Short mmCIF file of C-alpha atoms and ligand atoms in Angstrom, two decimals:
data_model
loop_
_atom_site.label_atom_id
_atom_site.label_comp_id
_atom_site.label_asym_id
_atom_site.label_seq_id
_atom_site.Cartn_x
_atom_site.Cartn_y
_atom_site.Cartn_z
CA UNK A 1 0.00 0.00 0.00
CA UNK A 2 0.97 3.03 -0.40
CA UNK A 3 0.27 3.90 2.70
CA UNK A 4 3.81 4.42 5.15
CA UNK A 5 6.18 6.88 4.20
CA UNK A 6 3.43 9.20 3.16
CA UNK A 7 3.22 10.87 6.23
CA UNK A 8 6.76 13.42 5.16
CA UNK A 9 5.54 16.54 3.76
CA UNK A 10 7.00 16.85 0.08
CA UNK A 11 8.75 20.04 -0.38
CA UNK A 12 7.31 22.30 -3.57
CA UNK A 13 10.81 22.68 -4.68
CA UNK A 14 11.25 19.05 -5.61
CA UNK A 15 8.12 18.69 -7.33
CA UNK A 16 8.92 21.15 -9.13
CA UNK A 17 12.35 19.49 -9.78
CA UNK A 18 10.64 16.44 -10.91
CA UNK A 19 7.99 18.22 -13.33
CA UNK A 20 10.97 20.11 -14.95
CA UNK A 21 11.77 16.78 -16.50
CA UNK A 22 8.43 16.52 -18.35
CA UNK A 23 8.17 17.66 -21.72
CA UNK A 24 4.63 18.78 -21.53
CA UNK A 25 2.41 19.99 -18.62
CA UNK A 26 0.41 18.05 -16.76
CA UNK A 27 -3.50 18.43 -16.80
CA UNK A 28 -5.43 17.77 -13.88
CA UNK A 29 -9.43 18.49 -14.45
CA UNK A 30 -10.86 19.00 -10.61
CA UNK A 31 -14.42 18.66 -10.15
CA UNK A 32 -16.68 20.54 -7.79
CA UNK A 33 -20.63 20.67 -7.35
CA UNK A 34 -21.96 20.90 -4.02
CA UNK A 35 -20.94 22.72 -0.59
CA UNK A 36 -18.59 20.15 0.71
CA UNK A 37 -16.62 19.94 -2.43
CA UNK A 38 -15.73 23.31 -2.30
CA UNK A 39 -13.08 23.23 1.24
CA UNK A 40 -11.75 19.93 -0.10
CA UNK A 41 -10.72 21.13 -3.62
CA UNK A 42 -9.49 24.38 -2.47
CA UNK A 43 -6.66 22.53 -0.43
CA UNK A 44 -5.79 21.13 -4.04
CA UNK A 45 -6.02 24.48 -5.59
CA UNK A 46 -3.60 25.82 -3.24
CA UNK A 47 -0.99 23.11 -3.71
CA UNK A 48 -0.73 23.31 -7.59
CA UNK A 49 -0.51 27.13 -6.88
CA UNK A 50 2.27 26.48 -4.83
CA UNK A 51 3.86 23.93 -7.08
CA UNK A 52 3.32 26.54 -10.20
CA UNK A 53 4.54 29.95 -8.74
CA UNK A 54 7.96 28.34 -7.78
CA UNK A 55 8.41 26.95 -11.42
CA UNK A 56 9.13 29.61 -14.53
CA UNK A 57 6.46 28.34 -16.83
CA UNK A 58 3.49 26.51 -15.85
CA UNK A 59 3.82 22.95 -14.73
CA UNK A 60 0.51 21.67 -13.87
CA UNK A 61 -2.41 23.37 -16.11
CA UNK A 62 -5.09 23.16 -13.61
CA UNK A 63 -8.86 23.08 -14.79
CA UNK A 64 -11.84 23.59 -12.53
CA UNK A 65 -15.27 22.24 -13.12
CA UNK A 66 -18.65 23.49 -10.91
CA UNK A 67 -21.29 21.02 -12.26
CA UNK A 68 -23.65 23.35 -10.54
CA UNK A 69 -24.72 20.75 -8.54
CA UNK A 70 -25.64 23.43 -5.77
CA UNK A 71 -26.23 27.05 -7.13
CA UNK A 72 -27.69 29.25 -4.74
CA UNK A 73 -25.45 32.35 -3.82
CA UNK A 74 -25.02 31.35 -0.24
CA UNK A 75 -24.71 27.37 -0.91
CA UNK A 76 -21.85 28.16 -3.53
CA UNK A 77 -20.68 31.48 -4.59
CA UNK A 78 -19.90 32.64 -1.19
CA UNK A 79 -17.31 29.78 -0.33
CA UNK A 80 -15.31 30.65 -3.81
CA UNK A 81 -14.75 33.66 -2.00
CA UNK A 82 -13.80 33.06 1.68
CA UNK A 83 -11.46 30.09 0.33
CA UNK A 84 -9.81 32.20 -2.24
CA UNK A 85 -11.35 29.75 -4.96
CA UNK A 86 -10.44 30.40 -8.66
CA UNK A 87 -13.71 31.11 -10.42
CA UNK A 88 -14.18 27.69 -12.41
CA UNK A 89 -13.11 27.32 -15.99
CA UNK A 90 -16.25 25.75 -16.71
CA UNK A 91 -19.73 25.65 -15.39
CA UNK A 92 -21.73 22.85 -16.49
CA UNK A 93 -25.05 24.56 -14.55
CA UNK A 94 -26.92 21.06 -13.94
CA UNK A 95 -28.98 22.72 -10.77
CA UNK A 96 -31.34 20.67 -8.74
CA UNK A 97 -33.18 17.34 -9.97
CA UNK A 98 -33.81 13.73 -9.07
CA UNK A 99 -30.92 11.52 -8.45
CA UNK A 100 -30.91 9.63 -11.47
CA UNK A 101 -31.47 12.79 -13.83
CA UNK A 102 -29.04 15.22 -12.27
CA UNK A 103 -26.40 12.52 -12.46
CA UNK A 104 -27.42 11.99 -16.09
CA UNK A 105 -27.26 15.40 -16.45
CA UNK A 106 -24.17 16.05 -14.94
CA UNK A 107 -22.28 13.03 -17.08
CA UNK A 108 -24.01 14.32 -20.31
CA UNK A 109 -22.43 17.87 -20.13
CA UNK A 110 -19.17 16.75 -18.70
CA UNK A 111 -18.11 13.95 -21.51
CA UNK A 112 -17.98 16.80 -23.83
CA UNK A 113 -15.32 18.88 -21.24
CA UNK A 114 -13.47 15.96 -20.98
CA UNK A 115 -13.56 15.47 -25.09
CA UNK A 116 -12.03 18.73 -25.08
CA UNK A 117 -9.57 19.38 -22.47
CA UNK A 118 -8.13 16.19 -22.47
CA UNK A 119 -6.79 16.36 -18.76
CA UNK A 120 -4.30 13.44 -17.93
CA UNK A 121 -5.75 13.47 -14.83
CA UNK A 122 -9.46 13.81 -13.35
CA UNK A 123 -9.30 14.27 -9.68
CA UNK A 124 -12.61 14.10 -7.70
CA UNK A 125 -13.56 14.54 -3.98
CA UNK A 126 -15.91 13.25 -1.18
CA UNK A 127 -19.11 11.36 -2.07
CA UNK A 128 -21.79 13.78 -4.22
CA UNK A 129 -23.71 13.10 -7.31
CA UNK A 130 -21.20 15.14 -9.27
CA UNK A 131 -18.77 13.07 -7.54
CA UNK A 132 -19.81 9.52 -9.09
CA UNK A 133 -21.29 11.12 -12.30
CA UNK A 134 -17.51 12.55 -13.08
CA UNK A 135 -15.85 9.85 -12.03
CA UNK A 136 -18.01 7.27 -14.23
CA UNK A 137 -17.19 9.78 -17.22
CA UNK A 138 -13.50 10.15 -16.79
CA UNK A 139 -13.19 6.33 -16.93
CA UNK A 140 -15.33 5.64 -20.57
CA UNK A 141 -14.24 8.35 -22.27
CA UNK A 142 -11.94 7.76 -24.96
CA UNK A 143 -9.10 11.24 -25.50
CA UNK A 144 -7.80 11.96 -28.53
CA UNK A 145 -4.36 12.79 -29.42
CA UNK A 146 -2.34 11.61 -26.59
CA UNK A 147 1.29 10.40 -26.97
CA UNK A 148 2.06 9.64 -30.20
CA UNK A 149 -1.61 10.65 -31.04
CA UNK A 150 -2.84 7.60 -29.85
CA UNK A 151 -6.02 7.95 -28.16
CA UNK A 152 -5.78 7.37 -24.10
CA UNK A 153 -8.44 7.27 -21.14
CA UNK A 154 -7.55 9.91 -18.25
CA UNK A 155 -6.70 8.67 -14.65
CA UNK A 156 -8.82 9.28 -11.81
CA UNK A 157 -8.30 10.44 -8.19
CA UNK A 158 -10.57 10.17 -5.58
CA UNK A 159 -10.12 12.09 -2.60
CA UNK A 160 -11.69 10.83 0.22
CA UNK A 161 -11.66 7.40 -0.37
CA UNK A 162 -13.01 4.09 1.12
CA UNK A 163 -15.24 5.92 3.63
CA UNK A 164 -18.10 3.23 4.21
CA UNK A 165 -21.55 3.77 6.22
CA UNK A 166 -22.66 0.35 5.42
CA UNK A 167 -25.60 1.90 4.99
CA UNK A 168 -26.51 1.50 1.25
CA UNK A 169 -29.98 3.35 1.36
CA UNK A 170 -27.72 6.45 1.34
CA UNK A 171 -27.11 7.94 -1.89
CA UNK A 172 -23.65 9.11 -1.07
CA UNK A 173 -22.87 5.26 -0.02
CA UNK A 174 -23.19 4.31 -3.50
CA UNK A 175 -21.65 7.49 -5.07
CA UNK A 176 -18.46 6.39 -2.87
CA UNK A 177 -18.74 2.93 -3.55
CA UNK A 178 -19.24 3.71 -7.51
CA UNK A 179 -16.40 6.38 -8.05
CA UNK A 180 -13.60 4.24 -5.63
CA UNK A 181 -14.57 0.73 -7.87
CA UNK A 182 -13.65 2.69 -11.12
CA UNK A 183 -10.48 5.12 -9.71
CA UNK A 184 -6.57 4.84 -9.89
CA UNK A 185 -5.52 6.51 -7.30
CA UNK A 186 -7.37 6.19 -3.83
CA UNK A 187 -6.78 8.57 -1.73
CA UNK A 188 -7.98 8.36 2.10
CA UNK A 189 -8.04 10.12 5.51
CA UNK A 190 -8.21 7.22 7.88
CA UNK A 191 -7.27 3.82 8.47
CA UNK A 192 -11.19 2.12 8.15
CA UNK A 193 -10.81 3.51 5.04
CA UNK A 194 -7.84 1.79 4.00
CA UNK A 195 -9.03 -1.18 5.35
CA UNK A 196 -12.16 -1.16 3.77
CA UNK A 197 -10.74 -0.85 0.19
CA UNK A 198 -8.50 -3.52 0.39
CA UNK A 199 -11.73 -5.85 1.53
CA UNK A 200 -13.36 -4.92 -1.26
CA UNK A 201 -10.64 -5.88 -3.60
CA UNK A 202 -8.81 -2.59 -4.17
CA UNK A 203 -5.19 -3.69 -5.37
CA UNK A 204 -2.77 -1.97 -2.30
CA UNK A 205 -0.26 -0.07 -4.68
CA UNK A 206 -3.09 2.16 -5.19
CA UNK A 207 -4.17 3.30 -1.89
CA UNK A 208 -2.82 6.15 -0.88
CA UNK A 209 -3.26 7.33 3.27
CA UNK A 210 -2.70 11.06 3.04
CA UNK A 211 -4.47 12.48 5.53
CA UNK A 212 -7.56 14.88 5.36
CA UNK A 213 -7.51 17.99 2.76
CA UNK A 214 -10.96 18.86 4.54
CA UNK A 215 -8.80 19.35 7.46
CA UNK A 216 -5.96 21.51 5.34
CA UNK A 217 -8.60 23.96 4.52
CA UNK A 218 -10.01 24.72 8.04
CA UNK A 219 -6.26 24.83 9.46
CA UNK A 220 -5.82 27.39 6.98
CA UNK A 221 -8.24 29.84 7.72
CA UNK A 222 -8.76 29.42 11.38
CA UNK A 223 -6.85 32.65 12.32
CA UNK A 224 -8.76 34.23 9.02
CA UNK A 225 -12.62 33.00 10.57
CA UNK A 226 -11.28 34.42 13.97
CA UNK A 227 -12.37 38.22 12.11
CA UNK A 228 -15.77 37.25 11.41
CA UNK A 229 -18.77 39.17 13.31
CA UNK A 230 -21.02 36.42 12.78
CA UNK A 231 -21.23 36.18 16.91
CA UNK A 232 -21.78 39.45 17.25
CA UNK A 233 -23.94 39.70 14.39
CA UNK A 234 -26.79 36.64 16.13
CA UNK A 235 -25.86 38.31 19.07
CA UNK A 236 -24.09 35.72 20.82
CA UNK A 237 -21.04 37.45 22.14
CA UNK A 238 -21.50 40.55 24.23
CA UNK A 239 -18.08 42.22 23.78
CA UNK A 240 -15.13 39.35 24.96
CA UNK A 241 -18.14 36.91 26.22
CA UNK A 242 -19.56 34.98 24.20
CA UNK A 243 -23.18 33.08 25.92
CA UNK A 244 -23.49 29.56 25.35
CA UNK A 245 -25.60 27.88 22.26
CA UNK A 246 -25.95 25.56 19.95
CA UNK A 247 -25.66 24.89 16.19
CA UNK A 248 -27.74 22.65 14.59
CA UNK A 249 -27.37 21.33 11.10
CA UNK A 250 -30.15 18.77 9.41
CA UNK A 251 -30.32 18.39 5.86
CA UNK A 252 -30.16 14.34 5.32
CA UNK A 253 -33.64 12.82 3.78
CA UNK A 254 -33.92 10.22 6.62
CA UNK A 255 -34.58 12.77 8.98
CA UNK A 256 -36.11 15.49 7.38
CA UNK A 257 -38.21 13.51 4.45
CA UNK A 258 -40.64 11.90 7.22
CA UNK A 259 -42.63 14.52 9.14
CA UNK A 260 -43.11 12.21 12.24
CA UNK A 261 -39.51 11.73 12.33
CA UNK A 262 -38.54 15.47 11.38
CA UNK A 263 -40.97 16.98 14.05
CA UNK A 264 -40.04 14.37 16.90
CA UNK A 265 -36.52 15.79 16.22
CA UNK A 266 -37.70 19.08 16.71
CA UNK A 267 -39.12 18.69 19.50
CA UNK A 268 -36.00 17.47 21.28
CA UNK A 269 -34.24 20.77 20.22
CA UNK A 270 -36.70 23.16 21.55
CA UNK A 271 -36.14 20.87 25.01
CA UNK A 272 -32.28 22.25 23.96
CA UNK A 273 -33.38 25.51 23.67
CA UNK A 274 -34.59 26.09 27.20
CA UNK A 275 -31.34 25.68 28.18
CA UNK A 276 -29.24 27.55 25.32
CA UNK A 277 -30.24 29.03 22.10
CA UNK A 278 -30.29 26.27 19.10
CA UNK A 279 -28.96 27.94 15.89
CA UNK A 280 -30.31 26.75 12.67
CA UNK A 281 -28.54 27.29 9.62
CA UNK A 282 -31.25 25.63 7.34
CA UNK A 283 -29.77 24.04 4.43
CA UNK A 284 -32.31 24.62 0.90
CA UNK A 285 -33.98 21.54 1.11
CA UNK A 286 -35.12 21.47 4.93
CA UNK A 287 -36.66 24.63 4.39
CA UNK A 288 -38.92 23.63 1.94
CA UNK A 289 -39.72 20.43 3.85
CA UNK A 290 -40.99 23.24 6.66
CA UNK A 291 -42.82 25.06 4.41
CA UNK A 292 -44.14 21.78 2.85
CA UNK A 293 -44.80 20.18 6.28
CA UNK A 294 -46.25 23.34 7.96
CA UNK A 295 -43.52 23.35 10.67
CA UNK A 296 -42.72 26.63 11.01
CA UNK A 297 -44.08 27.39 14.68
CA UNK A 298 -41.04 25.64 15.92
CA UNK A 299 -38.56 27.84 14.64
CA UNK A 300 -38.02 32.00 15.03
CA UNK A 301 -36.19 34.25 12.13
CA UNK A 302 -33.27 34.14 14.32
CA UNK A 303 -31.94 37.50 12.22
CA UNK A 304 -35.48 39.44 12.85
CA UNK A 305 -36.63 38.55 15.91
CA UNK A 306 -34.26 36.35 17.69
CA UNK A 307 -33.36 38.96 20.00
CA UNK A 308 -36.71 39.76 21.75
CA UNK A 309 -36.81 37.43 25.01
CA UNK A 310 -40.41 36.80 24.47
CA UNK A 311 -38.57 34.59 21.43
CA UNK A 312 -35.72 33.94 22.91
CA UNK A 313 -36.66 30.76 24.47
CA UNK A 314 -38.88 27.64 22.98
CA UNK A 315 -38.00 28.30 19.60
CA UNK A 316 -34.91 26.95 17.29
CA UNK A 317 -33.58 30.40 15.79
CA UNK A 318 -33.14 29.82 11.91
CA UNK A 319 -30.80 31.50 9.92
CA UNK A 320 -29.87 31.04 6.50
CA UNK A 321 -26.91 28.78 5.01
CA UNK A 322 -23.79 30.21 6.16
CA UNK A 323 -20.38 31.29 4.80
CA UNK A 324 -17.52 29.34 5.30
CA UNK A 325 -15.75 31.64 7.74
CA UNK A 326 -18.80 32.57 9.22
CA UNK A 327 -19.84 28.57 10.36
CA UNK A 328 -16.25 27.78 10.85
CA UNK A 329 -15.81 30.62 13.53
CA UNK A 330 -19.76 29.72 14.85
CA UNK A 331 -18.43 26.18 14.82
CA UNK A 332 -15.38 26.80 17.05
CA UNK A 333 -17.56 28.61 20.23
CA UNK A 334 -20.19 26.33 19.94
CA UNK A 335 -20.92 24.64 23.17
CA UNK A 336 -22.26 21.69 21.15
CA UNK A 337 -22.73 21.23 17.62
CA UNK A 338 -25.99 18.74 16.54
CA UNK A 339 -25.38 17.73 12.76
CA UNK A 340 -26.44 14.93 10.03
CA UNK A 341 -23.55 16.39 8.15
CA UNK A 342 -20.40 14.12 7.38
CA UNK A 343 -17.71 17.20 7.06
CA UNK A 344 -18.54 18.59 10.51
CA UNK A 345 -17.51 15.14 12.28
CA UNK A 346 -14.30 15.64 11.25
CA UNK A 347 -14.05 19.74 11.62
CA UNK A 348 -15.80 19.15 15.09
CA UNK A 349 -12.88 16.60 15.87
CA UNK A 350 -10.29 19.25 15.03
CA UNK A 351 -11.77 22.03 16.94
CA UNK A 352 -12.37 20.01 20.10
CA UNK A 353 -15.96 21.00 20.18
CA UNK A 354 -18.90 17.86 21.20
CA UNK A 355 -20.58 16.87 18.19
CA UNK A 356 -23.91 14.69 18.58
CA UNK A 357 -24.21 13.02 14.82
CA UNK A 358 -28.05 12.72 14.63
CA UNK A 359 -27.77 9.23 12.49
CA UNK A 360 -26.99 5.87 12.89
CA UNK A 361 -24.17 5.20 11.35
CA UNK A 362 -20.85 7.05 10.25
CA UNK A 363 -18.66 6.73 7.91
CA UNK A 364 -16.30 7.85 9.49
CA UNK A 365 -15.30 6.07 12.66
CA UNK A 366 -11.99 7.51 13.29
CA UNK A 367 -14.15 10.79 14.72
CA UNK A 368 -15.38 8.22 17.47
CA UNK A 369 -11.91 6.90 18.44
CA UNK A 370 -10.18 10.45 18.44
CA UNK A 371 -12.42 12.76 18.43
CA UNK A 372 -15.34 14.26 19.79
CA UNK A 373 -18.22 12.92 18.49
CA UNK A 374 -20.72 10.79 19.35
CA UNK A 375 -23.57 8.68 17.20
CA UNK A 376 -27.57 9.04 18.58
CA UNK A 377 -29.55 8.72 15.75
CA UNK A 378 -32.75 10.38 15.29
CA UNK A 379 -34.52 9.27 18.88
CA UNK A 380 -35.60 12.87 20.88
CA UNK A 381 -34.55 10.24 23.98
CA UNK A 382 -30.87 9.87 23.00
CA UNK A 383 -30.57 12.89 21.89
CA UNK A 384 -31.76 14.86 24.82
CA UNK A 385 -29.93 12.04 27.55
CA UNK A 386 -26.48 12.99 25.01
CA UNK A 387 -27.03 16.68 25.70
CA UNK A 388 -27.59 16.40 29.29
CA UNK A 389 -24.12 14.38 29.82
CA UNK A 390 -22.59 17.02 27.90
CA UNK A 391 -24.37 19.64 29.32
CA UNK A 392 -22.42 18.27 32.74
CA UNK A 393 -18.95 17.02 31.91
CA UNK A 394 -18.91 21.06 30.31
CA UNK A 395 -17.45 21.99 27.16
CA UNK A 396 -14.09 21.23 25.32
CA UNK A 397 -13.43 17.82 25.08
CA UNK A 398 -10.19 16.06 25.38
CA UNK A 399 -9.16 15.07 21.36
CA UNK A 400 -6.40 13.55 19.68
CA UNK A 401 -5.75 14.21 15.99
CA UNK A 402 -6.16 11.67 13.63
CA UNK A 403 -3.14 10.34 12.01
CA UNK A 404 -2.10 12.86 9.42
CA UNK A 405 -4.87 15.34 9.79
CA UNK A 406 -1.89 17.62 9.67
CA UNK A 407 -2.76 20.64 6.78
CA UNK A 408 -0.74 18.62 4.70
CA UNK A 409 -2.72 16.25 2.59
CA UNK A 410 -3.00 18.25 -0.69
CA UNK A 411 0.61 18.45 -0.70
CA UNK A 412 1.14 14.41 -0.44
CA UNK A 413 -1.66 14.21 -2.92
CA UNK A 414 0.22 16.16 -5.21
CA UNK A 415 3.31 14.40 -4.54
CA UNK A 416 1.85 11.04 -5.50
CA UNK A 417 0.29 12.22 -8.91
CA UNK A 418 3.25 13.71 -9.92
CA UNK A 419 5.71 11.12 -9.40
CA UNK A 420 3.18 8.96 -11.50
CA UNK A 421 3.15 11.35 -13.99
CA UNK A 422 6.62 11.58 -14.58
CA UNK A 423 7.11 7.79 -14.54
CA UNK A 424 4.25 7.31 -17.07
CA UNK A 425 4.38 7.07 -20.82
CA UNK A 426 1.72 9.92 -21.27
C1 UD1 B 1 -25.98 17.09 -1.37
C2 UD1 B 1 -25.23 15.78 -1.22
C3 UD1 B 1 -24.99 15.49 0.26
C4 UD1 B 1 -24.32 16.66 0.95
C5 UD1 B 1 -25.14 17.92 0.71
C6 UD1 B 1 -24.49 19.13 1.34
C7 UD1 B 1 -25.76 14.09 -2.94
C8 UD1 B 1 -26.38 12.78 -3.16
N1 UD1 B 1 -25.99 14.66 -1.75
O1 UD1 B 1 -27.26 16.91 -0.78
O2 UD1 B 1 -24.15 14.37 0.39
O3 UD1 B 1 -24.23 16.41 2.34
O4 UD1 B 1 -25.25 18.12 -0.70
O5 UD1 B 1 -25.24 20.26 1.19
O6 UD1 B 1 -25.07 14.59 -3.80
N2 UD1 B 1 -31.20 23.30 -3.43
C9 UD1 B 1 -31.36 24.64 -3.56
N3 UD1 B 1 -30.25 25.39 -3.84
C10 UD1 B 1 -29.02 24.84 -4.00
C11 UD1 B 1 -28.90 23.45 -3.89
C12 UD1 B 1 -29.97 22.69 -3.60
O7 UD1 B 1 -32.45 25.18 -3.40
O8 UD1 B 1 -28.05 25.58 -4.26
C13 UD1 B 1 -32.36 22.48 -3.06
C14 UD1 B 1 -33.14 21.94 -4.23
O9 UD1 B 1 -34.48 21.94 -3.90
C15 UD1 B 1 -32.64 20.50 -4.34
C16 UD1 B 1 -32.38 20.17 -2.89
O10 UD1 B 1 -31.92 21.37 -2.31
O11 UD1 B 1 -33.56 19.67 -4.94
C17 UD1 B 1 -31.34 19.10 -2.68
O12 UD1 B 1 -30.12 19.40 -3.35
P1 UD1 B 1 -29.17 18.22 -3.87
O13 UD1 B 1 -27.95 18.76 -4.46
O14 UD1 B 1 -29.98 17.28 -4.73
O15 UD1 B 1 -28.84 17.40 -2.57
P2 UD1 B 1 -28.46 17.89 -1.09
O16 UD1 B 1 -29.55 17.50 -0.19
O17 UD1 B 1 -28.00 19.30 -1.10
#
């Protein structure tokens, strides 16, 4: 596997070095589409920057694709800017549909990019429709005029690889089970991950344990999110102090799809909110499963009335989807953070903040051995018996960083595609 030995951090320099023996550049395609694409590719934006600025002419020619998978302002647009994204070369503009016809959708419009940027390399992250749709199209379509104008298939990278849920009524279970069957380089954050690839088969040599680019990006702008107002602006901080709360985030179809299950939930987080305010950033679809669902007496416009005490208490105080910076600085005060999300597992980890996973299983385990959080599920019981021990043993919890979860994962990745490149016969 290549697994040991990837833990040094490769200097710029001698990629560089190494590219500088390649007659041509090398052209990675990266592929975004939804909100937690976004953090993950910029940590591979920044490392080919790096790579290119200390080289005299270009040595990776980096293209970026936003399937459009997500599309709202605050779901997309906003993270290019707080991560310093490149706008994308190329916007395929899918927007919403069902599974089966965005992913259609999404492969239609991309075989033609591939057709005619003819990347060497397709490099794909986490476990979203675009994700699998990409991935699937990278591997069947046919290049033209590669070496010696013979036609050639491009590689594919996943990052984020061999995460399982075993939980295969999740669509993202099969969208990571799809793209890592069909990829050439597997690239993964923990060991389940590793070990999960080589049970289903994966040859070793291309498993790759770098660590966690996720985890690159919030190292990165940590001291930046420290300048947001976003506590003063939901008037949680009163100068210095900031009051206790909590952040919820709910978004996944087995909770919010059913309304028994959906409002049993809720009414576990008003219990919260008697004894801290419960801050709601509602992701798109919940909202319109409140609208839908006629929900809305549980929740208060956090931004328009959230302030008035006769509000202040029985209600779950909605605001919209945030900005990076914004949740990530949110994120770090939080007293406890109450999430269906994957991502905020492992940022919670980092940060040392309690995170209560509202679902059964996780697919990623290595937050349970190190870190901080802790499965319930969608019960009100467990989730209200999970706050209460929290609510006593107080509010940091002790964590250890995973292995590798460094800010240095981009770089390896880069590292490893290189050195390919170079020793292939592109
Ligand atoms: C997708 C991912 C999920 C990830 C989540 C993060 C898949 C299978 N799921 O779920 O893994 O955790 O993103 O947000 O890819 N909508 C808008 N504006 C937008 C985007 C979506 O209004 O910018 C609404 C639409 O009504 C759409 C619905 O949200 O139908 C769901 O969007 P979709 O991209 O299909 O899935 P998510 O639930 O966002």
């Amino acid at each position: 596997m290549g697994t040991d030995g990837r833990g040094i951090v490769p200097e710029a320099a001698s990629i560089v070095l190494r590219l500088s023996c390649s007659l041509m550049a090398f052209r990675i395609l990266s592929v975004v589409g939804a909100r937690p694409n976004f953090m993950k590719v910029a940590a591979i934006c920044e490392a080919i920057k790096r790579v290119n600025s200390l080289a005299s002419v270009e040595q990776i020619h980096h293209i970026l694709v936003h399937t459009g998978q997500h599309y709202d302002s605050n779901m997309s647009d906003s993270f290019f800017d707080d991560l310093e994204l490149p706008k994308p070369d190329i916007s395929l503009g899918v927007g919403s549909a069902s599974h089966s016809v965005q992913t259609a959708r999404i492969m239609e419009r991309f075989e033609s990019v591939v057709l005619k940027e003819q990347p060497h390399l397709v490099l794909v992250v986490g476990d979203v429709n675009s994700t699998a749709a990409c991935a699937m199209v990278a591997k069947k379509t046919w290049c033209p005029g590669g070496k010696d104008k013979k036609d050639f298939i491009p590689k594919l990278a996943h990052v984020e690889a061999g995460l399982r849920s075993f939980d295969r009524t999740m669509p993202e279970e099969i969208n990571r089970i799809v793209t890592d069957s069909v990829s050439d380089y597997l690239f993964t954050t923990e060991e389940s991950a590793n070990q999960n690839l080589l049970r289903e088969g994966i040859p070793e040599n291309r498993i790759f344990f770098v660590g966690n680019v996720m985890i690159d990006t919030l190292l990165r702008h940590r001291s930046k999110a420290q300048e947001s107002t976003i506590l003063q602006d939901l008037q949680l901080a009163d100068g210095q102090e900031v009051k206790p709360y909590a952040i919820l985030t709910l978004h996944r179809p087995a909770n919010v799809d059913d309304k028994q299950v959906f409002s049993e939930m809720l009414d576990s987080f008003l219990d919260i909110s008697r004894h801290m305010p419960v801050i709601f950033p509602a992701h798109p679809r919940t909202l319109k499963q409140i609208q839908d669902e006629n929900l809305s007496d549980y929740f208060v416009d956090h931004l328009v009335q959230g302030s008035e005490p006769r509000y202040s208490r029985l209600r779950i105080r909605l605001v919209p989807p945030l900005g990076y910076l914004d949740f990530l600085r949110l994120m770090s005060e939080a007293r406890v953070v109450l999430t269906d999300s994957g991502g905020i597992q492992e940022e919670t980890t980092i940060l040392g903040v309690p995170c209560i996973t509202l679902r059964d299983s996780t697919e990623r385990p290595v937050t349970l051995e190190h870190g901080t959080n802790v499965l319930v599920g969608s019960s009100p019981e467990r989730i209200i018996r999970e706050f209460n021990r929290l609510s006593v043993s107080g509010q940091k919890q002790l964590n250890r960083s995973p292995r590798y979860w460094d800010g240095n994962a981009a770089k390896r990745i880069i590292r490893v595609l290189v050195d390919d490149f170079c020793l292939s016969d592109h």
